[in-house]
């Protein structure tokens, strides 16, 4: 909150726009055009 731009946008940590979420059993794949196989995590 020391950054004035951030403080102006979000005011305080109790601001209701802050939310927490998580993905349970998430799966991701990163692929590109290099010819390497996709990376899964």
mmCIF file of N, CA, C and O in Angstrom:
data_model
loop_
_atom_site.group_PDB
_atom_site.id
_atom_site.type_symbol
_atom_site.label_atom_id
_atom_site.label_comp_id
_atom_site.label_asym_id
_atom_site.label_seq_id
_atom_site.Cartn_x
_atom_site.Cartn_y
_atom_site.Cartn_z
ATOM 1 N N UNK A 1 0.815 -1.193 0.000
ATOM 2 C CA UNK A 1 0.000 0.000 0.000
ATOM 3 C C UNK A 1 0.861 1.261 0.000
ATOM 4 O O UNK A 1 0.333 2.350 0.047
ATOM 5 N N UNK A 2 2.167 1.088 -0.085
ATOM 6 C CA UNK A 2 3.039 2.262 -0.132
ATOM 7 C C UNK A 2 3.018 2.919 -1.499
ATOM 8 O O UNK A 2 3.397 4.065 -1.637
ATOM 9 N N UNK A 3 2.592 2.188 -2.519
ATOM 10 C CA UNK A 3 2.521 2.737 -3.864
ATOM 11 C C UNK A 3 1.226 3.540 -3.993
ATOM 12 O O UNK A 3 0.138 2.999 -3.855
ATOM 13 N N UNK A 4 1.294 4.858 -4.275
ATOM 14 C CA UNK A 4 0.092 5.681 -4.319
ATOM 15 C C UNK A 4 -0.912 5.250 -5.384
ATOM 16 O O UNK A 4 -2.120 5.371 -5.193
ATOM 17 N N UNK A 5 -0.445 4.722 -6.502
ATOM 18 C CA UNK A 5 -1.369 4.276 -7.552
ATOM 19 C C UNK A 5 -2.177 3.083 -7.062
ATOM 20 O O UNK A 5 -3.393 3.015 -7.231
ATOM 21 N N UNK A 6 -1.512 2.123 -6.427
ATOM 22 C CA UNK A 6 -2.200 0.942 -5.889
ATOM 23 C C UNK A 6 -3.152 1.361 -4.782
ATOM 24 O O UNK A 6 -4.304 0.920 -4.733
ATOM 25 N N UNK A 7 -2.697 2.219 -3.899
ATOM 26 C CA UNK A 7 -3.542 2.661 -2.785
ATOM 27 C C UNK A 7 -4.791 3.367 -3.292
ATOM 28 O O UNK A 7 -5.884 3.162 -2.763
ATOM 29 N N UNK A 8 -4.646 4.176 -4.339
ATOM 30 C CA UNK A 8 -5.800 4.885 -4.888
ATOM 31 C C UNK A 8 -6.818 3.911 -5.486
ATOM 32 O O UNK A 8 -8.025 4.081 -5.323
ATOM 33 N N UNK A 9 -6.340 2.865 -6.154
ATOM 34 C CA UNK A 9 -7.247 1.916 -6.794
ATOM 35 C C UNK A 9 -7.943 0.998 -5.796
ATOM 36 O O UNK A 9 -9.127 0.726 -5.921
ATOM 37 N N UNK A 10 -7.210 0.499 -4.817
ATOM 38 C CA UNK A 10 -7.738 -0.553 -3.957
ATOM 39 C C UNK A 10 -8.063 -0.101 -2.543
ATOM 40 O O UNK A 10 -8.663 -0.854 -1.796
ATOM 41 N N UNK A 11 -7.699 1.091 -2.155
ATOM 42 C CA UNK A 11 -7.908 1.652 -0.831
ATOM 43 C C UNK A 11 -7.298 0.784 0.269
ATOM 44 O O UNK A 11 -6.143 0.944 0.581
ATOM 45 N N UNK A 12 -8.028 -0.158 0.834
ATOM 46 C CA UNK A 12 -7.508 -0.971 1.942
ATOM 47 C C UNK A 12 -7.659 -2.457 1.625
ATOM 48 O O UNK A 12 -8.373 -2.832 0.698
ATOM 49 N N UNK A 13 -7.044 -3.278 2.449
ATOM 50 C CA UNK A 13 -7.134 -4.735 2.249
ATOM 51 C C UNK A 13 -8.532 -5.263 2.551
ATOM 52 O O UNK A 13 -8.871 -6.372 2.156
ATOM 53 N N UNK A 14 -9.375 -4.503 3.261
ATOM 54 C CA UNK A 14 -10.745 -4.960 3.547
ATOM 55 C C UNK A 14 -11.691 -4.687 2.381
ATOM 56 O O UNK A 14 -12.872 -4.996 2.472
ATOM 57 N N UNK A 15 -11.196 -4.085 1.329
ATOM 58 C CA UNK A 15 -12.024 -3.746 0.184
ATOM 59 C C UNK A 15 -12.691 -5.024 -0.336
ATOM 60 O O UNK A 15 -12.026 -6.023 -0.592
ATOM 61 N N UNK A 16 -14.012 -5.019 -0.504
ATOM 62 C CA UNK A 16 -14.717 -6.249 -0.908
ATOM 63 C C UNK A 16 -14.406 -6.725 -2.329
ATOM 64 O O UNK A 16 -14.812 -7.819 -2.696
ATOM 65 N N UNK A 17 -13.693 -5.928 -3.126
ATOM 66 C CA UNK A 17 -13.370 -6.411 -4.474
ATOM 67 C C UNK A 17 -12.303 -7.494 -4.456
ATOM 68 O O UNK A 17 -12.102 -8.184 -5.436
ATOM 69 N N UNK A 18 -11.599 -7.638 -3.319
ATOM 70 C CA UNK A 18 -10.599 -8.693 -3.218
ATOM 71 C C UNK A 18 -11.304 -10.006 -2.933
ATOM 72 O O UNK A 18 -12.149 -10.108 -2.066
ATOM 73 N N UNK A 19 -10.956 -11.017 -3.678
ATOM 74 C CA UNK A 19 -11.540 -12.336 -3.460
ATOM 75 C C UNK A 19 -10.468 -13.396 -3.587
ATOM 76 O O UNK A 19 -9.424 -13.177 -4.194
ATOM 77 N N UNK A 20 -10.729 -14.552 -3.039
ATOM 78 C CA UNK A 20 -9.777 -15.655 -3.103
ATOM 79 C C UNK A 20 -10.480 -16.825 -3.774
ATOM 80 O O UNK A 20 -11.627 -17.133 -3.472
ATOM 81 N N UNK A 21 -9.801 -17.433 -4.711
ATOM 82 C CA UNK A 21 -10.339 -18.636 -5.335
ATOM 83 C C UNK A 21 -9.191 -19.589 -5.604
ATOM 84 O O UNK A 21 -8.029 -19.195 -5.623
ATOM 85 N N UNK A 22 -9.516 -20.841 -5.779
ATOM 86 C CA UNK A 22 -8.509 -21.836 -6.109
ATOM 87 C C UNK A 22 -9.147 -22.872 -7.022
ATOM 88 O O UNK A 22 -10.366 -22.998 -7.086
ATOM 89 N N UNK A 23 -8.305 -23.571 -7.746
ATOM 90 C CA UNK A 23 -8.761 -24.618 -8.638
ATOM 91 C C UNK A 23 -8.346 -25.956 -8.061
ATOM 92 O O UNK A 23 -7.163 -26.216 -7.878
ATOM 93 N N UNK A 24 -9.311 -26.781 -7.781
ATOM 94 C CA UNK A 24 -9.026 -28.100 -7.231
ATOM 95 C C UNK A 24 -8.841 -29.082 -8.379
ATOM 96 O O UNK A 24 -9.617 -29.089 -9.339
ATOM 97 N N UNK A 25 -7.795 -29.878 -8.324
ATOM 98 C CA UNK A 25 -7.473 -30.866 -9.363
ATOM 99 C C UNK A 25 -7.280 -30.205 -10.728
ATOM 100 O O UNK A 25 -7.737 -30.712 -11.742
ATOM 101 N N UNK A 26 -6.612 -29.092 -10.747
ATOM 102 C CA UNK A 26 -6.385 -28.372 -12.009
ATOM 103 C C UNK A 26 -5.352 -29.096 -12.872
ATOM 104 O O UNK A 26 -4.504 -29.832 -12.374
ATOM 105 N N UNK A 27 -5.449 -28.906 -14.162
ATOM 106 C CA UNK A 27 -4.538 -29.519 -15.127
ATOM 107 C C UNK A 27 -4.212 -28.459 -16.167
ATOM 108 O O UNK A 27 -5.086 -27.719 -16.602
ATOM 109 N N UNK A 28 -2.962 -28.365 -16.539
ATOM 110 C CA UNK A 28 -2.575 -27.379 -17.542
ATOM 111 C C UNK A 28 -1.618 -27.971 -18.552
ATOM 112 O O UNK A 28 -0.891 -28.917 -18.274
ATOM 113 N N UNK A 29 -1.634 -27.404 -19.749
ATOM 114 C CA UNK A 29 -0.742 -27.820 -20.827
ATOM 115 C C UNK A 29 -0.195 -26.557 -21.481
ATOM 116 O O UNK A 29 -0.955 -25.649 -21.809
ATOM 117 N N UNK A 30 1.125 -26.512 -21.636
ATOM 118 C CA UNK A 30 1.758 -25.418 -22.358
ATOM 119 C C UNK A 30 2.401 -26.010 -23.598
ATOM 120 O O UNK A 30 3.204 -26.932 -23.510
ATOM 121 N N UNK A 31 2.008 -25.494 -24.744
ATOM 122 C CA UNK A 31 2.552 -25.985 -26.014
ATOM 123 C C UNK A 31 2.997 -24.788 -26.844
ATOM 124 O O UNK A 31 2.475 -23.692 -26.700
ATOM 125 N N UNK A 32 3.977 -25.007 -27.701
ATOM 126 C CA UNK A 32 4.416 -23.951 -28.614
ATOM 127 C C UNK A 32 4.724 -24.571 -29.974
ATOM 128 O O UNK A 32 4.516 -25.748 -30.192
ATOM 129 N N UNK A 33 5.211 -23.779 -30.876
ATOM 130 C CA UNK A 33 5.471 -24.255 -32.246
ATOM 131 C C UNK A 33 6.923 -24.658 -32.456
ATOM 132 O O UNK A 33 7.390 -24.737 -33.576
ATOM 133 N N UNK A 34 7.655 -24.960 -31.367
ATOM 134 C CA UNK A 34 9.062 -25.298 -31.494
ATOM 135 C C UNK A 34 9.308 -26.745 -31.916
ATOM 136 O O UNK A 34 10.419 -27.112 -32.258
ATOM 137 N N UNK A 35 8.278 -27.566 -31.853
ATOM 138 C CA UNK A 35 8.452 -28.975 -32.168
ATOM 139 C C UNK A 35 8.656 -29.823 -30.936
ATOM 140 O O UNK A 35 8.642 -31.049 -31.000
ATOM 141 N N UNK A 36 8.876 -29.192 -29.783
ATOM 142 C CA UNK A 36 9.004 -29.912 -28.522
ATOM 143 C C UNK A 36 7.630 -30.397 -28.071
ATOM 144 O O UNK A 36 6.622 -29.757 -28.388
ATOM 145 N N UNK A 37 7.587 -31.508 -27.336
ATOM 146 C CA UNK A 37 6.288 -31.979 -26.854
ATOM 147 C C UNK A 37 5.704 -30.980 -25.843
ATOM 148 O O UNK A 37 6.431 -30.238 -25.196
ATOM 149 N N UNK A 38 4.384 -30.943 -25.718
ATOM 150 C CA UNK A 38 3.752 -30.043 -24.765
ATOM 151 C C UNK A 38 4.192 -30.362 -23.333
ATOM 152 O O UNK A 38 4.488 -31.511 -23.010
ATOM 153 N N UNK A 39 4.246 -29.335 -22.503
ATOM 154 C CA UNK A 39 4.585 -29.488 -21.089
ATOM 155 C C UNK A 39 3.285 -29.540 -20.317
ATOM 156 O O UNK A 39 2.442 -28.650 -20.431
ATOM 157 N N UNK A 40 3.084 -30.631 -19.572
ATOM 158 C CA UNK A 40 1.865 -30.779 -18.773
ATOM 159 C C UNK A 40 2.193 -30.672 -17.302
ATOM 160 O O UNK A 40 3.235 -31.145 -16.852
ATOM 161 N N UNK A 41 1.314 -30.065 -16.569
ATOM 162 C CA UNK A 41 1.491 -29.960 -15.114
ATOM 163 C C UNK A 41 0.158 -30.078 -14.438
ATOM 164 O O UNK A 41 -0.878 -30.021 -15.046
#
